[in-house]
Short mmCIF file of C-alpha atoms (C1' of nucleotides) in Angstrom, two decimals:
data_model
loop_
_atom_site.label_atom_id
_atom_site.label_comp_id
_atom_site.label_asym_id
_atom_site.label_seq_id
_atom_site.Cartn_x
_atom_site.Cartn_y
_atom_site.Cartn_z
CA MET M 1394 -52.53 -33.00 32.68
CA ARG M 1395 -49.86 -35.09 30.65
CA ILE M 1396 -50.04 -37.14 27.57
CA GLY M 1397 -50.73 -40.33 28.65
CA GLU M 1398 -53.83 -39.71 31.39
CA LEU M 1399 -54.81 -36.97 28.40
CA SER M 1400 -54.87 -40.25 25.97
CA ARG M 1401 -56.72 -42.73 28.41
CA VAL M 1402 -59.55 -39.54 29.15
CA THR M 1403 -59.94 -39.41 25.67
CA GLY M 1404 -59.63 -42.61 23.77
CA VAL M 1405 -56.92 -41.03 21.25
CA SER M 1406 -53.42 -42.79 20.86
CA LEU M 1407 -50.71 -40.64 22.02
CA ARG M 1408 -49.22 -41.58 18.43
CA SER M 1409 -52.34 -39.46 17.20
CA LEU M 1410 -52.18 -36.92 20.06
CA ARG M 1411 -48.72 -36.22 19.49
CA TYR M 1412 -49.67 -35.95 15.13
CA TYR M 1413 -52.15 -33.41 15.81
CA GLU M 1414 -49.63 -30.99 17.44
CA VAL M 1415 -47.72 -31.03 14.72
CA LYS M 1416 -50.52 -30.52 12.21
CA GLY M 1417 -50.90 -27.55 14.58
CA LEU M 1418 -54.26 -28.92 15.85
CA LEU M 1419 -53.20 -29.14 19.78
CA ALA M 1420 -50.44 -27.09 21.31
CA ALA M 1421 -49.21 -27.80 24.55
CA ASP M 1422 -46.76 -26.55 27.45
CA ARG M 1423 -43.72 -27.92 28.63
CA GLU M 1424 -42.49 -29.38 31.95
CA GLU M 1425 -38.90 -28.39 32.20
CA ASN M 1426 -38.15 -32.35 31.45
CA GLY M 1427 -39.67 -31.42 28.36
CA TYR M 1428 -43.12 -33.57 29.11
CA ARG M 1429 -46.33 -32.17 27.56
CA ILE M 1430 -48.99 -30.93 29.82
CA TYR M 1431 -52.39 -29.78 28.32
CA ASN M 1432 -54.92 -27.17 30.54
CA ALA M 1433 -58.34 -29.58 31.03
CA THR M 1434 -60.14 -27.53 27.73
CA ALA M 1435 -57.31 -30.16 25.79
CA ILE M 1436 -60.14 -33.31 26.82
CA GLU M 1437 -62.62 -31.13 24.99
CA ARG M 1438 -60.41 -30.15 21.86
CA VAL M 1439 -59.43 -33.56 21.43
CA ASN M 1440 -63.20 -34.64 21.12
CA THR M 1441 -64.50 -31.52 19.00
CA ILE M 1442 -60.97 -32.89 16.18
CA GLN M 1443 -62.37 -36.50 16.48
CA PHE M 1444 -66.00 -35.24 15.78
CA TYR M 1445 -64.83 -33.34 12.49
CA LEU M 1446 -62.21 -36.04 11.66
CA ARG M 1447 -65.42 -38.91 11.89
CA LEU M 1448 -67.16 -36.09 9.70
CA GLY M 1449 -64.66 -36.93 7.03
CA PHE M 1450 -62.48 -33.17 7.33
CA SER M 1451 -59.13 -33.53 7.21
CA THR M 1452 -56.67 -32.09 9.75
CA ASP M 1453 -55.64 -29.31 7.21
CA GLU M 1454 -59.47 -28.63 7.06
CA ILE M 1455 -60.24 -28.80 10.89
CA GLU M 1456 -57.16 -26.69 11.13
CA GLY M 1457 -58.96 -23.31 9.70
CA PHE M 1458 -61.77 -23.55 11.73
CA LEU M 1459 -61.11 -24.99 15.17
CA ASN M 1460 -59.65 -22.17 16.58
CA CYS M 1461 -62.96 -20.93 15.92
CA VAL M 1462 -65.58 -23.35 17.16
CA MET M 1463 -63.57 -23.95 20.32
CA LYS M 1464 -63.89 -19.93 20.93
CA ASN M 1465 -67.91 -20.10 20.02
CA LYS M 1466 -70.68 -21.47 18.53
CA GLU M 1467 -70.74 -23.18 15.98
CA ALA M 1468 -72.79 -21.12 14.06
CA PHE M 1469 -70.79 -18.47 14.98
CA CYS M 1470 -68.07 -18.79 12.50
CA GLU M 1471 -68.34 -17.72 8.87
CA GLU M 1472 -65.72 -20.22 7.81
CA ILE M 1473 -68.12 -23.26 8.66
CA LEU M 1474 -71.21 -23.55 6.17
CA PRO M 1475 -69.06 -23.46 3.34
CA MET M 1476 -66.60 -26.04 4.63
CA TYR M 1477 -69.72 -28.30 5.45
CA GLU M 1478 -71.33 -27.54 1.61
CA GLN M 1479 -68.25 -28.14 0.48
CA LYS M 1480 -67.48 -31.06 1.71
CA LEU M 1481 -71.30 -32.57 0.95
CA ALA M 1482 -70.68 -32.02 -2.30
CA GLU M 1483 -67.29 -33.92 -1.83
CA ILE M 1484 -69.49 -37.05 -0.38
CA ASP M 1485 -72.24 -37.09 -3.17
CA ARG M 1486 -69.52 -37.47 -5.76
CA GLN M 1487 -67.96 -40.20 -4.35
CA LEU M 1488 -71.79 -41.79 -3.45
CA HIS M 1489 -72.79 -40.98 -6.94
CA GLN M 1490 -69.19 -42.66 -8.25
CA LEU M 1491 -70.01 -45.42 -5.81
CA GLY M 1492 -73.44 -46.04 -7.02
CA GLN M 1493 -72.61 -46.25 -10.57
CA ILE M 1494 -69.66 -48.81 -9.55
CA ARG M 1495 -72.60 -50.41 -7.88
CA SER M 1496 -75.07 -50.62 -11.04
CA ASN M 1497 -72.34 -51.54 -13.33
CA LEU M 1498 -71.39 -54.39 -10.95
CA VAL M 1499 -75.05 -55.37 -10.63
CA GLU M 1500 -75.61 -55.73 -14.06
CA ARG M 1501 -72.22 -57.98 -14.49
CA MET M 1502 -73.79 -59.83 -11.82
CA GLU M 1503 -77.06 -60.88 -13.24
CA ALA M 1504 -75.71 -61.30 -17.04
CA ILE M 1505 -73.99 -64.17 -15.11
CA ARG M 1506 -76.53 -65.28 -13.66
CA ARG M 1507 -78.91 -65.35 -16.75
CA GLU M 1508 -76.22 -67.41 -18.91
CA GLN M 1509 -74.80 -69.85 -16.02
CA GLU M 1510 -79.04 -70.55 -16.11
CA SER M 1511 -79.70 -70.70 -19.84
CA LYS M 1512 -76.34 -73.67 -19.74
CA ALA M 1513 -78.59 -75.39 -17.05
CA SER M 1514 -81.49 -75.47 -18.58
CA GLY M 1515 -79.78 -76.83 -21.51
CA GLN M 1516 -80.04 -74.21 -23.65
CA MET G 932 -46.19 -55.49 -30.70
CA ARG G 933 -43.96 -53.54 -28.84
CA ILE G 934 -44.86 -51.64 -25.34
CA GLY G 935 -45.08 -48.27 -26.59
CA GLU G 936 -47.62 -49.45 -29.71
CA LEU G 937 -49.82 -51.96 -26.85
CA SER G 938 -49.85 -48.23 -24.72
CA ARG G 939 -51.24 -46.07 -28.20
CA VAL G 940 -53.67 -48.87 -28.96
CA THR G 941 -55.26 -49.34 -25.31
CA GLY G 942 -54.52 -46.01 -23.69
CA VAL G 943 -52.88 -47.67 -20.99
CA SER G 944 -49.81 -46.11 -19.94
CA LEU G 945 -46.26 -47.41 -20.34
CA ARG G 946 -45.84 -47.87 -16.43
CA SER G 947 -48.79 -49.34 -15.92
CA LEU G 948 -48.15 -51.73 -18.41
CA ARG G 949 -45.33 -52.43 -16.47
CA TYR G 950 -47.22 -52.48 -13.25
CA TYR G 951 -49.48 -54.93 -14.54
CA GLU G 952 -46.29 -57.21 -15.61
CA VAL G 953 -44.82 -56.58 -11.81
CA LYS G 954 -48.30 -57.99 -10.48
CA GLY G 955 -48.61 -61.55 -13.14
CA LEU G 956 -51.40 -59.69 -14.80
CA LEU G 957 -49.91 -59.32 -17.70
CA ALA G 958 -46.78 -61.75 -19.37
CA ALA G 959 -44.31 -60.62 -22.02
CA ASP G 960 -41.80 -62.26 -24.01
CA ARG G 961 -38.60 -60.61 -24.94
CA GLU G 962 -36.89 -59.13 -28.19
CA GLU G 963 -32.64 -59.87 -27.78
CA ASN G 964 -32.50 -56.36 -26.77
CA GLY G 965 -34.67 -56.60 -24.11
CA TYR G 966 -37.65 -55.18 -25.35
CA ARG G 967 -40.87 -56.62 -24.44
CA ILE G 968 -42.79 -57.69 -27.32
CA TYR G 969 -47.10 -58.71 -26.75
CA ASN G 970 -48.83 -60.92 -29.57
CA ALA G 971 -52.35 -59.86 -30.21
CA THR G 972 -54.30 -60.98 -28.02
CA ALA G 973 -52.52 -58.57 -25.17
CA ILE G 974 -55.00 -55.88 -26.54
CA GLU G 975 -58.19 -57.39 -25.22
CA ARG G 976 -56.27 -58.84 -22.32
CA VAL G 977 -55.16 -55.10 -21.07
CA ASN G 978 -58.71 -53.78 -21.96
CA THR G 979 -60.33 -56.18 -19.82
CA ILE G 980 -57.48 -55.53 -16.85
CA GLN G 981 -59.38 -51.62 -16.83
CA PHE G 982 -62.75 -52.63 -17.13
CA TYR G 983 -62.22 -54.89 -13.86
CA LEU G 984 -60.17 -51.63 -12.56
CA ARG G 985 -63.03 -49.79 -13.13
CA LEU G 986 -65.22 -52.14 -11.19
CA GLY G 987 -63.36 -51.04 -8.08
CA PHE G 988 -60.96 -54.52 -8.33
CA SER G 989 -57.60 -54.41 -7.74
CA THR G 990 -55.26 -56.14 -9.70
CA ASP G 991 -54.46 -58.56 -7.08
CA GLU G 992 -58.53 -59.83 -6.83
CA ILE G 993 -58.04 -59.41 -11.00
CA GLU G 994 -54.88 -61.88 -10.80
CA GLY G 995 -57.13 -64.16 -9.52
CA PHE G 996 -59.86 -65.08 -12.36
CA LEU G 997 -58.33 -62.82 -15.19
CA ASN G 998 -56.57 -66.24 -16.62
CA CYS G 999 -60.25 -67.93 -16.55
CA VAL G 1000 -62.37 -65.11 -17.93
CA MET G 1001 -59.99 -64.74 -20.53
CA LYS G 1002 -59.73 -68.36 -22.05
CA ASN G 1003 -63.72 -69.02 -20.90
CA LYS G 1004 -66.87 -66.69 -21.07
CA GLU G 1005 -66.74 -64.92 -17.57
CA ALA G 1006 -70.09 -67.02 -16.32
CA PHE G 1007 -68.08 -69.97 -16.84
CA CYS G 1008 -65.58 -69.31 -14.33
CA GLU G 1009 -66.96 -70.64 -10.57
CA GLU G 1010 -64.90 -68.42 -9.26
CA ILE G 1011 -66.33 -65.21 -10.60
CA LEU G 1012 -69.28 -64.60 -9.05
CA PRO G 1013 -68.13 -64.98 -5.23
CA MET G 1014 -65.94 -62.14 -5.88
CA TYR G 1015 -68.79 -59.95 -7.54
CA GLU G 1016 -70.92 -60.75 -4.13
CA GLN G 1017 -67.98 -59.32 -1.97
CA LYS G 1018 -67.05 -56.93 -3.86
CA LEU G 1019 -70.76 -55.80 -3.80
CA ALA G 1020 -71.15 -56.17 -0.43
CA GLU G 1021 -67.52 -54.37 0.17
CA ILE G 1022 -69.08 -51.12 -2.39
CA ASP G 1023 -72.08 -51.64 0.42
CA ARG G 1024 -70.65 -50.93 2.95
CA GLN G 1025 -68.92 -47.78 2.01
CA LEU G 1026 -72.01 -46.86 0.56
CA HIS G 1027 -73.66 -46.97 4.33
CA GLN G 1028 -70.72 -45.28 5.89
CA LEU G 1029 -70.47 -42.34 3.20
CA GLY G 1030 -74.33 -42.55 3.85
CA GLN G 1031 -74.06 -42.01 8.00
CA ILE G 1032 -71.54 -39.41 7.04
CA ARG G 1033 -73.97 -37.62 4.60
CA SER G 1034 -76.38 -37.80 7.40
CA ASN G 1035 -74.65 -36.07 10.15
CA LEU G 1036 -73.40 -33.50 7.65
CA VAL G 1037 -77.12 -32.57 6.31
CA GLU G 1038 -78.10 -32.79 10.34
CA ARG G 1039 -75.20 -30.23 11.77
CA MET G 1040 -75.59 -27.69 8.45
CA GLU G 1041 -79.86 -27.83 9.33
CA ALA G 1042 -78.31 -27.08 12.86
CA ILE G 1043 -75.84 -24.70 12.19
CA ARG G 1044 -79.07 -22.69 9.66
CA ARG G 1045 -81.21 -22.81 12.57
CA GLU G 1046 -78.62 -21.06 15.04
CA GLN G 1047 -78.18 -17.96 12.40
CA GLU G 1048 -81.71 -17.00 11.85
CA SER G 1049 -82.88 -17.49 15.18
CA LYS G 1050 -79.87 -14.44 15.64
CA ALA G 1051 -80.82 -13.02 12.73
CA SER G 1052 -84.05 -12.51 13.91
CA GLY G 1053 -83.08 -11.00 17.35
CA GLN G 1054 -84.18 -13.90 19.15
"C1'" DA B 1328 -23.13 -40.61 -38.66
"C1'" DT B 1329 -25.86 -38.29 -35.74
"C1'" DA B 1330 -30.64 -36.98 -34.42
"C1'" DA B 1331 -35.33 -38.78 -33.35
"C1'" DA B 1332 -37.36 -41.52 -31.34
"C1'" DC B 1333 -38.08 -45.94 -28.64
"C1'" DC B 1334 -36.93 -49.25 -24.72
"C1'" DC B 1335 -34.70 -50.50 -20.25
"C1'" DT B 1336 -34.51 -50.77 -14.78
"C1'" DA B 1337 -34.15 -48.47 -10.50
"C1'" DA B 1338 -36.14 -45.11 -7.52
"C1'" DC B 1339 -38.48 -41.83 -5.58
"C1'" DA B 1340 -43.34 -39.22 -5.25
"C1'" DC B 1341 -48.24 -39.16 -3.73
"C1'" DT B 1342 -52.47 -39.64 0.18
"C1'" DA B 1343 -53.47 -38.97 5.10
"C1'" DA B 1344 -53.97 -40.82 9.92
"C1'" DT B 1345 -52.39 -43.97 12.33
"C1'" DG B 1346 -49.16 -48.54 14.08
"C1'" DT B 1347 -44.89 -49.57 15.81
"C1'" DC B 1348 -40.26 -49.63 16.75
"C1'" DA B 1349 -35.61 -48.17 18.04
"C1'" DT B 1350 -33.29 -45.51 21.19
"C1'" DA B 1351 -33.13 -42.64 25.55
"C1'" DG B 1352 -34.41 -39.57 29.16
"C1'" DT B 1353 -37.23 -38.96 33.94
"C1'" DC B 1354 -39.84 -40.01 37.75
"C1'" DA B 1355 -41.92 -43.01 41.88
"C1'" DA B 1356 -42.07 -46.56 44.46
"C1'" DC B 1357 -40.15 -50.40 47.00
"C1'" DG S 151 -30.21 -47.98 43.29
"C1'" DT S 152 -33.18 -50.55 40.25
"C1'" DT S 153 -37.64 -51.98 39.02
"C1'" DG S 154 -42.03 -50.42 36.08
"C1'" DA S 155 -44.25 -46.93 34.27
"C1'" DC S 156 -44.08 -43.66 31.44
"C1'" DT S 157 -42.57 -39.53 28.14
"C1'" DA S 158 -39.59 -37.76 24.24
"C1'" DT S 159 -37.86 -38.25 19.08
"C1'" DG S 160 -37.35 -39.86 14.83
"C1'" DA S 161 -38.23 -42.97 11.53
"C1'" DC S 162 -40.36 -46.53 8.79
"C1'" DA S 163 -44.98 -48.98 7.35
"C1'" DT S 164 -49.19 -48.86 6.14
"C1'" DT S 165 -52.99 -48.64 0.51
"C1'" DA S 166 -52.41 -49.30 -4.63
"C1'" DG S 167 -52.38 -47.23 -8.86
"C1'" DT S 168 -50.33 -44.03 -11.20
"C1'" DG S 169 -46.67 -40.17 -12.20
"C1'" DT S 170 -42.19 -39.13 -12.90
"C1'" DT S 171 -37.16 -38.60 -13.38
"C1'" DA S 172 -32.22 -40.27 -14.13
"C1'" DG S 173 -29.54 -42.96 -16.37
"C1'" DG S 174 -28.06 -45.35 -19.77
"C1'" DG S 175 -29.54 -48.67 -24.25
"C1'" DT S 176 -31.15 -49.52 -29.23
"C1'" DT S 177 -33.15 -48.64 -32.88
"C1'" DT S 178 -34.82 -45.89 -37.23
"C1'" DA S 179 -34.36 -42.33 -40.63
"C1'" DT S 180 -32.28 -38.69 -43.10
#
DNA sequence: ATAAACCCTAACACTAATGTCATAGTCAAC
DNA sequence: GTTGACTATGACATTAGTGTTAGGGTTTAT
């Protein structure tokens, strides 16, 4: 199939499909005129790429285990679990940081509201 | 005081101080030779900018209320509480999204571990 | 008068996946 | 044989604050 069809079937833009090729995630043969041709397995491959992107993995990270998880079940790939653990730690760091910011925001908001009330009550 | 001293006192880089000027956050007079000169209030102003940046506000957002909060107490500025609420909502959206991703990660990790164990137990 | 420390502007880099546009070749259908 | 749909590559834009470098003036102290 050509790139337009692959885009329609997967819902991924032409731009992104070409980008995945540049990043080494998605190979394509070429017709004589230079058009990319994909075999049927490309659909699942693109879906898999999107799956990992939504999990917060970068294309560079995905490149490290995509071939393995496409050939085997995820659990068979030894490199995948450490990647998950590392990504989880990253997410937890971000959650912690956002939580800190949130606390500070809420604290300031409460202080402002207290000041406004004390002013309104003629205090 | 000149920019180098302001940088030393506040711990903010020259680059950032000049950037704040471009963004309209921090005005500076000029000596005849073109050097920026700041009055003493610039120190508190820079500290205030940093305070809001750490709360997750952008320079554009800070520009909207900085003059008011520098002249008055925060609670006096009517525009500030809606900004806080908006920022809090933003943070909560991000927290929610990160939480979703985290759940998916953990779920996948558990599934992988289960598969590996069932394989190891000769299942 | 020279070295060291200071200041100026302007510009590129960075992150990272995607959108968009420009220019152009190819192909199918009518 | 021309229109319209499809494809190709390449390049710039996006976010946003900061780092860094280049090239060039100024001030201060010795």
